[in-house]
Amino acid sequence: MNTIRVLPEKVATQIAAGEVIERPASVVRELLDNCIDAGSDRILIEIAKGGKRLIKVRDNGVGMNRDDLLLCLERHATSKIKSASDLFSIETFGFRGEALPSMASVSRMEITSRPEDQLAGYRVKIDGGKLKSVDETGSPAGTIVEVRDLFFNIPVRKKFLRAEKTETDHIVDILSKIALPFLHIDFRLDDGERTLLNLPISENDLNRLAILMGRNVAGSMEYLDQQLNELKIKAYLASPDLSRSRGDRIFVYVNYRSVRDRLITRAVIEGYGQRLMKGRYPQAAIFIEMPPALVDINVHPTKQEIRFRDGRRVYQAIVSAIEGVLGEQFHPILDGASDKGSIEFRETREAQIPEWRVAEPEGAYSGSGDESPNYSETLFQKQYLVKQSPQIIGQLRDTYIVCQSDEGLLLVDQHAAHERIVYESLKKAYQSMKIEGQAFLIPHRLEFSLKEGRVIEEKMHQLNQLGVELEHFGGSTFLLRSVPSILVDAEWEGFLFDLVPVLEKEDDLSKDEAMDKLLTVMACHGAIRAGKRLSQQEMISLVSQLQEMDLPTNCPHGRPIFKRFSFYEIEKMFKRVI
Ligand SMILES: Nc1ncnc2c1ncn2[C@@H]1O[C@H](COP(=O)(O)OP(=O)(O)OP(=O)(O)O)[C@@H](O)[C@H]1O
Ligand SMILES: [Mg+2]
């Protein structure tokens, strides 16, 4: 028969510690949280052996007197909340009173502390959770916590720790993440004699962003700052060209706390929309501030996950804020390629280029500044003389249109470009309920599988709205009577077969997202293919139309439409400039 026992306090604390302290980086996170809560503006971290031998964190915060120093080692002892209702107005990182006792139970720990208004400081020593000594000592105002020999008393956990370098990397990561929104705090991380990170007080987020994401990425970022009632959203958004196959560079902060949150991550991706290819993630940092009552932080043992009271609203606010700021970007493609190619147009374009470096390779020259060889004068005159038509050089492998612009060489992917044009035309037509269908003189007979047939029957009405008229002919045979005029030359049989899986997946086709997917399939089939020879006139018209698009940089699947090679880059290639 089972015998139930109450575990000794020491074992219970060790078990609880397992949830809070997983590795040296978790100790660093908890200690940093405490220093920040204590109002410090200078925090120094020293580690040895990836934090496995030593983690020492020193701050200049409020400090603790002797009583508090002893109390802070007790479980559930905290100065940060008093009652359960305080949980909904937490403005500090800590609230559980778990962190210090947890780490004390799995290491040899020393805490030295002195509040500024007291003459003497105190030092406590604890070994594996056992209090060894409390002594008066001289110490600077603030607190020093030393955690030595992590997991010395739990060999199994110690074995799970990784190599020194890996653990050090985790510590560097966690510090750079936590420090990002605290520009008024000076942080430093030393490993023996070596300073691994030095984050002086700064006015500007970009220095710390550069540490997290690299200088090129940080330099290319768009800034967003919006207040929507009680919700404040600030974000740095890297160019979609710098997207990654993993979402590990989307940094999310809610009320200054670095959190993992799928809702916000999804909102950021949705905000980038078609600027990203499927399965790609942008690089971004997003800071949300809202009243503590609207977010629950007590849902995860390490406080890294949160729950919003009204997630939907937060989601939508982020999506539209990001869409707004990315949508405002001006996307110059080809100077003078359209009727807009007037002097006025050139001026606005030049004023805006340095802000946003779309589709340029990393480190490429992107401005219109003085270093650029001055071709524009003569070129512009020429373009003006030829009535601003695009300077099409030709077609490469019947797939890319090669153009000359003011700035250099431009390669346009004809399929991607046309897909974008067809997509936006269809979308506008759909929004104004004006997708024009074109009827066939003789309807086409199409055979589907039983399942496909059922899906089509069910979604027949929505298909009609898209200009696709199908008539059930019995069994799973349908007659295609009309298609959107834009698709008339398309291989519409393949189009319908591609459309069915989308119809099947989307329950509610009236939703924008679902409709977008359908329109994307339609655009793909309606667009000219790679490998199709185009006349000069067709190329001119394609590039001109592209200039009129809302998002001329990416096809609806997120692939880039054009690539530019500036004269400066070309000259560098040929060593005309160094
Ligand atoms: N660096 C520090 N400076 C001043 N006081 C501190 C410092 N670190 C801890 N304390 C005090 O010790 C208490 C216990 O700290 P501990 O980290 O264990 O719990 P907490 O921060 O209250 O909650 P949590 O477990 O969620 O971190 C804190 O409430 C705070 O009063
Ligand atoms: Mg704490």
PDB file of N, CA and C in Angstrom, residues 332-417:
ATOM      1  N   PRO A 332      11.000  53.050 -54.259  1.00  0.00           N
ATOM      2  CA  PRO A 332      11.412  53.465 -55.596  1.00  0.00           C
ATOM      3  C   PRO A 332      11.882  52.254 -56.380  1.00  0.00           C
ATOM      4  N   ILE A 333      11.440  52.129 -57.590  1.00  0.00           N
ATOM      5  CA  ILE A 333      11.891  50.990 -58.390  1.00  0.00           C
ATOM      6  C   ILE A 333      12.786  51.487 -59.502  1.00  0.00           C
ATOM      7  N   LEU A 334      12.217  52.297 -60.328  1.00  0.00           N
ATOM      8  CA  LEU A 334      12.977  52.721 -61.490  1.00  0.00           C
ATOM      9  C   LEU A 334      12.655  54.181 -61.742  1.00  0.00           C
ATOM     10  N   ASP A 335      13.643  55.009 -61.663  1.00  0.00           N
ATOM     11  CA  ASP A 335      13.364  56.431 -61.856  1.00  0.00           C
ATOM     12  C   ASP A 335      12.822  56.673 -63.240  1.00  0.00           C
ATOM     13  N   GLY A 336      11.806  57.481 -63.298  1.00  0.00           N
ATOM     14  CA  GLY A 336      11.294  57.856 -64.601  1.00  0.00           C
ATOM     15  C   GLY A 336      10.665  56.706 -65.350  1.00  0.00           C
ATOM     16  N   ALA A 337      10.397  55.584 -64.680  1.00  0.00           N
ATOM     17  CA  ALA A 337       9.833  54.438 -65.377  1.00  0.00           C
ATOM     18  C   ALA A 337       8.344  54.615 -65.605  1.00  0.00           C
ATOM     19  N   SER A 338       7.752  55.553 -64.957  1.00  0.00           N
ATOM     20  CA  SER A 338       6.321  55.744 -65.163  1.00  0.00           C
ATOM     21  C   SER A 338       6.078  57.221 -65.359  1.00  0.00           C
ATOM     22  N   ASP A 339       4.819  57.534 -65.463  1.00  0.00           N
ATOM     23  CA  ASP A 339       4.467  58.941 -65.647  1.00  0.00           C
ATOM     24  C   ASP A 339       4.882  59.792 -64.460  1.00  0.00           C
ATOM     25  N   LYS A 340       5.118  59.108 -63.344  1.00  0.00           N
ATOM     26  CA  LYS A 340       5.504  59.860 -62.149  1.00  0.00           C
ATOM     27  C   LYS A 340       6.925  60.405 -62.268  1.00  0.00           C
ATOM     28  N   GLY A 341       7.604  60.060 -63.347  1.00  0.00           N
ATOM     29  CA  GLY A 341       9.023  60.393 -63.417  1.00  0.00           C
ATOM     30  C   GLY A 341       9.291  61.866 -63.641  1.00  0.00           C
ATOM     31  N   SER A 342       8.711  62.685 -62.849  1.00  0.00           N
ATOM     32  CA  SER A 342       8.945  64.114 -62.984  1.00  0.00           C
ATOM     33  C   SER A 342      10.023  64.543 -62.013  1.00  0.00           C
ATOM     34  N   ILE A 343      10.419  65.784 -62.114  1.00  0.00           N
ATOM     35  CA  ILE A 343      11.447  66.281 -61.211  1.00  0.00           C
ATOM     36  C   ILE A 343      10.978  66.155 -59.769  1.00  0.00           C
ATOM     37  N   GLU A 344       9.716  66.474 -59.568  1.00  0.00           N
ATOM     38  CA  GLU A 344       9.149  66.406 -58.220  1.00  0.00           C
ATOM     39  C   GLU A 344       9.293  65.002 -57.631  1.00  0.00           C
ATOM     40  N   PHE A 345       8.994  64.043 -58.440  1.00  0.00           N
ATOM     41  CA  PHE A 345       9.059  62.641 -57.999  1.00  0.00           C
ATOM     42  C   PHE A 345      10.473  62.289 -57.552  1.00  0.00           C
ATOM     43  N   ARG A 346      11.433  62.728 -58.369  1.00  0.00           N
ATOM     44  CA  ARG A 346      12.814  62.432 -58.015  1.00  0.00           C
ATOM     45  C   ARG A 346      13.178  63.025 -56.663  1.00  0.00           C
ATOM     46  N   GLU A 347      12.670  64.217 -56.434  1.00  0.00           N
ATOM     47  CA  GLU A 347      13.049  64.846 -55.175  1.00  0.00           C
ATOM     48  C   GLU A 347      12.523  64.092 -53.967  1.00  0.00           C
ATOM     49  N   THR A 348      11.252  63.728 -54.011  1.00  0.00           N
ATOM     50  CA  THR A 348      10.712  62.994 -52.860  1.00  0.00           C
ATOM     51  C   THR A 348      11.468  61.694 -52.676  1.00  0.00           C
ATOM     52  N   ARG A 349      11.754  61.038 -53.775  1.00  0.00           N
ATOM     53  CA  ARG A 349      12.419  59.760 -53.679  1.00  0.00           C
ATOM     54  C   ARG A 349      13.771  59.910 -52.987  1.00  0.00           C
ATOM     55  N   GLU A 350      14.514  60.897 -53.425  1.00  0.00           N
ATOM     56  CA  GLU A 350      15.847  61.043 -52.860  1.00  0.00           C
ATOM     57  C   GLU A 350      15.784  61.375 -51.384  1.00  0.00           C
ATOM     58  N   ALA A 351      14.742  62.119 -51.025  1.00  0.00           N
ATOM     59  CA  ALA A 351      14.645  62.493 -49.625  1.00  0.00           C
ATOM     60  C   ALA A 351      14.396  61.263 -48.771  1.00  0.00           C
ATOM     61  N   GLN A 352      13.813  60.227 -49.357  1.00  0.00           N
ATOM     62  CA  GLN A 352      13.396  59.103 -48.517  1.00  0.00           C
ATOM     63  C   GLN A 352      14.307  57.895 -48.539  1.00  0.00           C
ATOM     64  N   ILE A 353      15.121  57.786 -49.538  1.00  0.00           N
ATOM     65  CA  ILE A 353      15.907  56.557 -49.664  1.00  0.00           C
ATOM     66  C   ILE A 353      16.722  56.163 -48.443  1.00  0.00           C
ATOM     67  N   PRO A 354      17.458  57.065 -47.816  1.00  0.00           N
ATOM     68  CA  PRO A 354      18.332  56.619 -46.749  1.00  0.00           C
ATOM     69  C   PRO A 354      17.565  55.976 -45.610  1.00  0.00           C
ATOM     70  N   GLU A 355      16.276  56.242 -45.536  1.00  0.00           N
ATOM     71  CA  GLU A 355      15.482  55.716 -44.444  1.00  0.00           C
ATOM     72  C   GLU A 355      15.284  54.206 -44.535  1.00  0.00           C
ATOM     73  N   TRP A 356      15.230  53.678 -45.721  1.00  0.00           N
ATOM     74  CA  TRP A 356      14.760  52.298 -45.879  1.00  0.00           C
ATOM     75  C   TRP A 356      15.496  51.645 -47.023  1.00  0.00           C
ATOM     76  N   ARG A 357      16.191  50.575 -46.741  1.00  0.00           N
ATOM     77  CA  ARG A 357      17.021  50.012 -47.804  1.00  0.00           C
ATOM     78  C   ARG A 357      16.425  48.719 -48.332  1.00  0.00           C
ATOM     79  N   VAL A 358      15.430  48.874 -49.106  1.00  0.00           N
ATOM     80  CA  VAL A 358      14.741  47.693 -49.609  1.00  0.00           C
ATOM     81  C   VAL A 358      15.600  46.951 -50.612  1.00  0.00           C
ATOM     82  N   ALA A 359      15.619  45.659 -50.481  1.00  0.00           N
ATOM     83  CA  ALA A 359      16.170  44.775 -51.502  1.00  0.00           C
ATOM     84  C   ALA A 359      17.620  45.046 -51.871  1.00  0.00           C
ATOM     85  N   GLU A 360      18.351  45.673 -50.974  1.00  0.00           N
ATOM     86  CA  GLU A 360      19.760  45.846 -51.302  1.00  0.00           C
ATOM     87  C   GLU A 360      20.569  44.861 -50.504  1.00  0.00           C
ATOM     88  N   PRO A 361      21.609  44.314 -51.112  1.00  0.00           N
ATOM     89  CA  PRO A 361      22.427  43.372 -50.366  1.00  0.00           C
ATOM     90  C   PRO A 361      23.032  44.051 -49.139  1.00  0.00           C
ATOM     91  N   GLU A 362      23.314  43.241 -48.131  1.00  0.00           N
ATOM     92  CA  GLU A 362      23.845  43.796 -46.897  1.00  0.00           C
ATOM     93  C   GLU A 362      25.075  44.652 -47.172  1.00  0.00           C
ATOM     94  N   GLY A 363      25.135  45.756 -46.491  1.00  0.00           N
ATOM     95  CA  GLY A 363      26.325  46.588 -46.587  1.00  0.00           C
ATOM     96  C   GLY A 363      26.425  47.360 -47.896  1.00  0.00           C
ATOM     97  N   ALA A 364      25.392  47.234 -48.711  1.00  0.00           N
ATOM     98  CA  ALA A 364      25.465  47.897 -50.006  1.00  0.00           C
ATOM     99  C   ALA A 364      25.301  49.396 -49.844  1.00  0.00           C
ATOM    100  N   TYR A 365      25.776  50.100 -50.809  1.00  0.00           N
ATOM    101  CA  TYR A 365      25.570  51.538 -50.793  1.00  0.00           C
ATOM    102  C   TYR A 365      24.102  51.777 -51.036  1.00  0.00           C
ATOM    103  N   SER A 366      23.490  52.651 -50.274  1.00  0.00           N
ATOM    104  CA  SER A 366      22.057  52.756 -50.451  1.00  0.00           C
ATOM    105  C   SER A 366      21.579  54.188 -50.451  1.00  0.00           C
ATOM    106  N   GLY A 367      22.418  55.093 -50.235  1.00  0.00           N
ATOM    107  CA  GLY A 367      21.947  56.464 -50.133  1.00  0.00           C
ATOM    108  C   GLY A 367      22.056  57.164 -51.464  1.00  0.00           C
ATOM    109  N   SER A 368      21.693  58.421 -51.465  1.00  0.00           N
ATOM    110  CA  SER A 368      21.857  59.185 -52.680  1.00  0.00           C
ATOM    111  C   SER A 368      22.844  60.293 -52.374  1.00  0.00           C
ATOM    112  N   GLY A 369      23.680  60.023 -51.412  1.00  0.00           N
ATOM    113  CA  GLY A 369      24.591  61.039 -50.899  1.00  0.00           C
ATOM    114  C   GLY A 369      25.723  61.366 -51.843  1.00  0.00           C
ATOM    115  N   ASP A 370      26.696  62.069 -51.309  1.00  0.00           N
ATOM    116  CA  ASP A 370      27.732  62.636 -52.157  1.00  0.00           C
ATOM    117  C   ASP A 370      28.694  61.607 -52.733  1.00  0.00           C
ATOM    118  N   GLU A 371      28.829  60.454 -52.040  1.00  0.00           N
ATOM    119  CA  GLU A 371      29.825  59.500 -52.533  1.00  0.00           C
ATOM    120  C   GLU A 371      29.422  58.918 -53.885  1.00  0.00           C
ATOM    121  N   SER A 372      28.138  59.014 -54.187  1.00  0.00           N
ATOM    122  CA  SER A 372      27.659  58.382 -55.407  1.00  0.00           C
ATOM    123  C   SER A 372      28.186  59.106 -56.647  1.00  0.00           C
ATOM    124  N   PRO A 373      28.674  58.348 -57.658  1.00  0.00           N
ATOM    125  CA  PRO A 373      29.130  59.004 -58.868  1.00  0.00           C
ATOM    126  C   PRO A 373      27.961  59.748 -59.499  1.00  0.00           C
ATOM    127  N   ASN A 374      28.204  60.899 -59.983  1.00  0.00           N
ATOM    128  CA  ASN A 374      27.080  61.719 -60.389  1.00  0.00           C
ATOM    129  C   ASN A 374      26.626  61.467 -61.816  1.00  0.00           C
ATOM    130  N   TYR A 375      25.878  60.401 -61.983  1.00  0.00           N
ATOM    131  CA  TYR A 375      25.329  60.095 -63.297  1.00  0.00           C
ATOM    132  C   TYR A 375      23.973  60.750 -63.485  1.00  0.00           C
ATOM    133  N   SER A 376      23.358  61.075 -62.363  1.00  0.00           N
ATOM    134  CA  SER A 376      21.934  61.380 -62.429  1.00  0.00           C
ATOM    135  C   SER A 376      21.619  62.553 -63.350  1.00  0.00           C
ATOM    136  N   GLU A 377      22.437  63.565 -63.325  1.00  0.00           N
ATOM    137  CA  GLU A 377      22.129  64.749 -64.140  1.00  0.00           C
ATOM    138  C   GLU A 377      21.878  64.374 -65.598  1.00  0.00           C
ATOM    139  N   THR A 378      22.918  63.733 -66.188  1.00  0.00           N
ATOM    140  CA  THR A 378      22.820  63.447 -67.603  1.00  0.00           C
ATOM    141  C   THR A 378      21.745  62.413 -67.871  1.00  0.00           C
ATOM    142  N   LEU A 379      21.699  61.407 -67.000  1.00  0.00           N
ATOM    143  CA  LEU A 379      20.711  60.353 -67.212  1.00  0.00           C
ATOM    144  C   LEU A 379      19.303  60.900 -67.167  1.00  0.00           C
ATOM    145  N   PHE A 380      19.120  61.743 -66.172  1.00  0.00           N
ATOM    146  CA  PHE A 380      17.776  62.269 -65.988  1.00  0.00           C
ATOM    147  C   PHE A 380      17.336  63.044 -67.226  1.00  0.00           C
ATOM    148  N   GLN A 381      18.258  63.834 -67.758  1.00  0.00           N
ATOM    149  CA  GLN A 381      17.935  64.611 -68.947  1.00  0.00           C
ATOM    150  C   GLN A 381      17.508  63.677 -70.077  1.00  0.00           C
ATOM    151  N   LYS A 382      18.260  62.614 -70.206  1.00  0.00           N
ATOM    152  CA  LYS A 382      17.961  61.673 -71.287  1.00  0.00           C
ATOM    153  C   LYS A 382      16.572  61.086 -71.087  1.00  0.00           C
ATOM    154  N   GLN A 383      16.326  60.678 -69.847  1.00  0.00           N
ATOM    155  CA  GLN A 383      15.029  60.068 -69.578  1.00  0.00           C
ATOM    156  C   GLN A 383      13.911  61.047 -69.870  1.00  0.00           C
ATOM    157  N   TYR A 384      14.196  62.274 -69.524  1.00  0.00           N
ATOM    158  CA  TYR A 384      13.203  63.296 -69.745  1.00  0.00           C
ATOM    159  C   TYR A 384      12.915  63.411 -71.236  1.00  0.00           C
ATOM    160  N   LEU A 385      13.973  63.345 -72.025  1.00  0.00           N
ATOM    161  CA  LEU A 385      13.805  63.454 -73.469  1.00  0.00           C
ATOM    162  C   LEU A 385      13.008  62.286 -74.037  1.00  0.00           C
ATOM    163  N   VAL A 386      13.222  61.094 -73.462  1.00  0.00           N
ATOM    164  CA  VAL A 386      12.468  59.954 -73.983  1.00  0.00           C
ATOM    165  C   VAL A 386      11.157  59.765 -73.220  1.00  0.00           C
ATOM    166  N   LYS A 387      10.654  60.828 -72.698  1.00  0.00           N
ATOM    167  CA  LYS A 387       9.350  60.840 -72.043  1.00  0.00           C
ATOM    168  C   LYS A 387       9.234  59.828 -70.918  1.00  0.00           C
ATOM    169  N   GLN A 388      10.189  59.743 -70.121  1.00  0.00           N
ATOM    170  CA  GLN A 388      10.142  58.935 -68.901  1.00  0.00           C
ATOM    171  C   GLN A 388       9.823  57.457 -69.102  1.00  0.00           C
ATOM    172  N   SER A 389      10.061  56.932 -70.289  1.00  0.00           N
ATOM    173  CA  SER A 389       9.753  55.503 -70.408  1.00  0.00           C
ATOM    174  C   SER A 389      10.877  54.698 -69.765  1.00  0.00           C
ATOM    175  N   PRO A 390      10.554  53.495 -69.278  1.00  0.00           N
ATOM    176  CA  PRO A 390      11.594  52.722 -68.610  1.00  0.00           C
ATOM    177  C   PRO A 390      12.701  52.366 -69.585  1.00  0.00           C
ATOM    178  N   GLN A 391      13.901  52.364 -69.084  1.00  0.00           N
ATOM    179  CA  GLN A 391      15.009  52.009 -69.963  1.00  0.00           C
ATOM    180  C   GLN A 391      15.235  50.511 -69.897  1.00  0.00           C
ATOM    181  N   ILE A 392      14.464  49.813 -70.709  1.00  0.00           N
ATOM    182  CA  ILE A 392      14.564  48.364 -70.706  1.00  0.00           C
ATOM    183  C   ILE A 392      15.757  47.956 -71.570  1.00  0.00           C
ATOM    184  N   ILE A 393      16.647  47.197 -70.999  1.00  0.00           N
ATOM    185  CA  ILE A 393      17.800  46.742 -71.786  1.00  0.00           C
ATOM    186  C   ILE A 393      17.447  45.453 -72.522  1.00  0.00           C
ATOM    187  N   GLY A 394      16.690  44.599 -71.861  1.00  0.00           N
ATOM    188  CA  GLY A 394      16.303  43.359 -72.531  1.00  0.00           C
ATOM    189  C   GLY A 394      15.790  42.332 -71.548  1.00  0.00           C
ATOM    190  N   GLN A 395      15.712  41.090 -72.030  1.00  0.00           N
ATOM    191  CA  GLN A 395      15.161  40.023 -71.191  1.00  0.00           C
ATOM    192  C   GLN A 395      16.238  38.962 -71.026  1.00  0.00           C
ATOM    193  N   LEU A 396      16.372  38.486 -69.807  1.00  0.00           N
ATOM    194  CA  LEU A 396      17.402  37.499 -69.531  1.00  0.00           C
ATOM    195  C   LEU A 396      16.723  36.142 -69.370  1.00  0.00           C
ATOM    196  N   ARG A 397      17.143  35.209 -70.120  1.00  0.00           N
ATOM    197  CA  ARG A 397      16.578  33.859 -70.121  1.00  0.00           C
ATOM    198  C   ARG A 397      15.045  33.856 -70.104  1.00  0.00           C
ATOM    199  N   ASP A 398      14.464  34.785 -70.813  1.00  0.00           N
ATOM    200  CA  ASP A 398      12.998  34.928 -70.898  1.00  0.00           C
ATOM    201  C   ASP A 398      12.342  34.934 -69.518  1.00  0.00           C
ATOM    202  N   THR A 399      13.061  35.356 -68.525  1.00  0.00           N
ATOM    203  CA  THR A 399      12.549  35.280 -67.153  1.00  0.00           C
ATOM    204  C   THR A 399      12.709  36.599 -66.405  1.00  0.00           C
ATOM    205  N   TYR A 400      13.844  37.274 -66.641  1.00  0.00           N
ATOM    206  CA  TYR A 400      14.112  38.521 -65.917  1.00  0.00           C
ATOM    207  C   TYR A 400      14.174  39.687 -66.892  1.00  0.00           C
ATOM    208  N   ILE A 401      13.580  40.776 -66.473  1.00  0.00           N
ATOM    209  CA  ILE A 401      13.668  41.981 -67.292  1.00  0.00           C
ATOM    210  C   ILE A 401      14.858  42.789 -66.775  1.00  0.00           C
ATOM    211  N   VAL A 402      15.742  43.152 -67.695  1.00  0.00           N
ATOM    212  CA  VAL A 402      16.935  43.897 -67.302  1.00  0.00           C
ATOM    213  C   VAL A 402      16.718  45.366 -67.629  1.00  0.00           C
ATOM    214  N   CYS A 403      16.822  46.222 -66.623  1.00  0.00           N
ATOM    215  CA  CYS A 403      16.565  47.647 -66.849  1.00  0.00           C
ATOM    216  C   CYS A 403      17.731  48.487 -66.352  1.00  0.00           C
ATOM    217  N   GLN A 404      17.795  49.675 -66.876  1.00  0.00           N
ATOM    218  CA  GLN A 404      18.756  50.636 -66.342  1.00  0.00           C
ATOM    219  C   GLN A 404      17.988  51.720 -65.610  1.00  0.00           C
ATOM    220  N   SER A 405      18.433  52.038 -64.416  1.00  0.00           N
ATOM    221  CA  SER A 405      17.778  53.122 -63.690  1.00  0.00           C
ATOM    222  C   SER A 405      18.823  54.183 -63.396  1.00  0.00           C
ATOM    223  N   ASP A 406      18.360  55.226 -62.801  1.00  0.00           N
ATOM    224  CA  ASP A 406      19.237  56.299 -62.371  1.00  0.00           C
ATOM    225  C   ASP A 406      20.388  55.800 -61.523  1.00  0.00           C
ATOM    226  N   GLU A 407      20.087  54.784 -60.746  1.00  0.00           N
ATOM    227  CA  GLU A 407      21.053  54.339 -59.755  1.00  0.00           C
ATOM    228  C   GLU A 407      21.912  53.186 -60.217  1.00  0.00           C
ATOM    229  N   GLY A 408      21.485  52.503 -61.254  1.00  0.00           N
ATOM    230  CA  GLY A 408      22.285  51.375 -61.702  1.00  0.00           C
ATOM    231  C   GLY A 408      21.463  50.371 -62.478  1.00  0.00           C
ATOM    232  N   LEU A 409      21.703  49.103 -62.145  1.00  0.00           N
ATOM    233  CA  LEU A 409      21.073  48.028 -62.893  1.00  0.00           C
ATOM    234  C   LEU A 409      19.947  47.429 -62.049  1.00  0.00           C
ATOM    235  N   LEU A 410      18.881  47.077 -62.737  1.00  0.00           N
ATOM    236  CA  LEU A 410      17.735  46.536 -62.025  1.00  0.00           C
ATOM    237  C   LEU A 410      17.318  45.243 -62.722  1.00  0.00           C
ATOM    238  N   LEU A 411      17.156  44.175 -61.958  1.00  0.00           N
ATOM    239  CA  LEU A 411      16.668  42.915 -62.517  1.00  0.00           C
ATOM    240  C   LEU A 411      15.287  42.669 -61.947  1.00  0.00           C
ATOM    241  N   VAL A 412      14.316  42.504 -62.833  1.00  0.00           N
ATOM    242  CA  VAL A 412      12.945  42.302 -62.365  1.00  0.00           C
ATOM    243  C   VAL A 412      12.503  40.885 -62.728  1.00  0.00           C
ATOM    244  N   ASP A 413      12.006  40.157 -61.759  1.00  0.00           N
ATOM    245  CA  ASP A 413      11.489  38.815 -62.014  1.00  0.00           C
ATOM    246  C   ASP A 413      10.093  38.972 -62.616  1.00  0.00           C
ATOM    247  N   GLN A 414       9.941  38.618 -63.887  1.00  0.00           N
ATOM    248  CA  GLN A 414       8.689  38.956 -64.578  1.00  0.00           C
ATOM    249  C   GLN A 414       7.467  38.257 -63.982  1.00  0.00           C
ATOM    250  N   HIS A 415       7.635  37.007 -63.559  1.00  0.00           N
ATOM    251  CA  HIS A 415       6.484  36.306 -62.995  1.00  0.00           C
ATOM    252  C   HIS A 415       6.083  36.937 -61.666  1.00  0.00           C
ATOM    253  N   ALA A 416       7.070  37.154 -60.813  1.00  0.00           N
ATOM    254  CA  ALA A 416       6.782  37.739 -59.495  1.00  0.00           C
ATOM    255  C   ALA A 416       6.145  39.118 -59.663  1.00  0.00           C
ATOM    256  N   ALA A 417       6.672  39.906 -60.614  1.00  0.00           N
ATOM    257  CA  ALA A 417       6.145  41.254 -60.817  1.00  0.00           C
ATOM    258  C   ALA A 417       4.695  41.190 -61.290  1.00  0.00           C
TER     259      ALA A 417
END
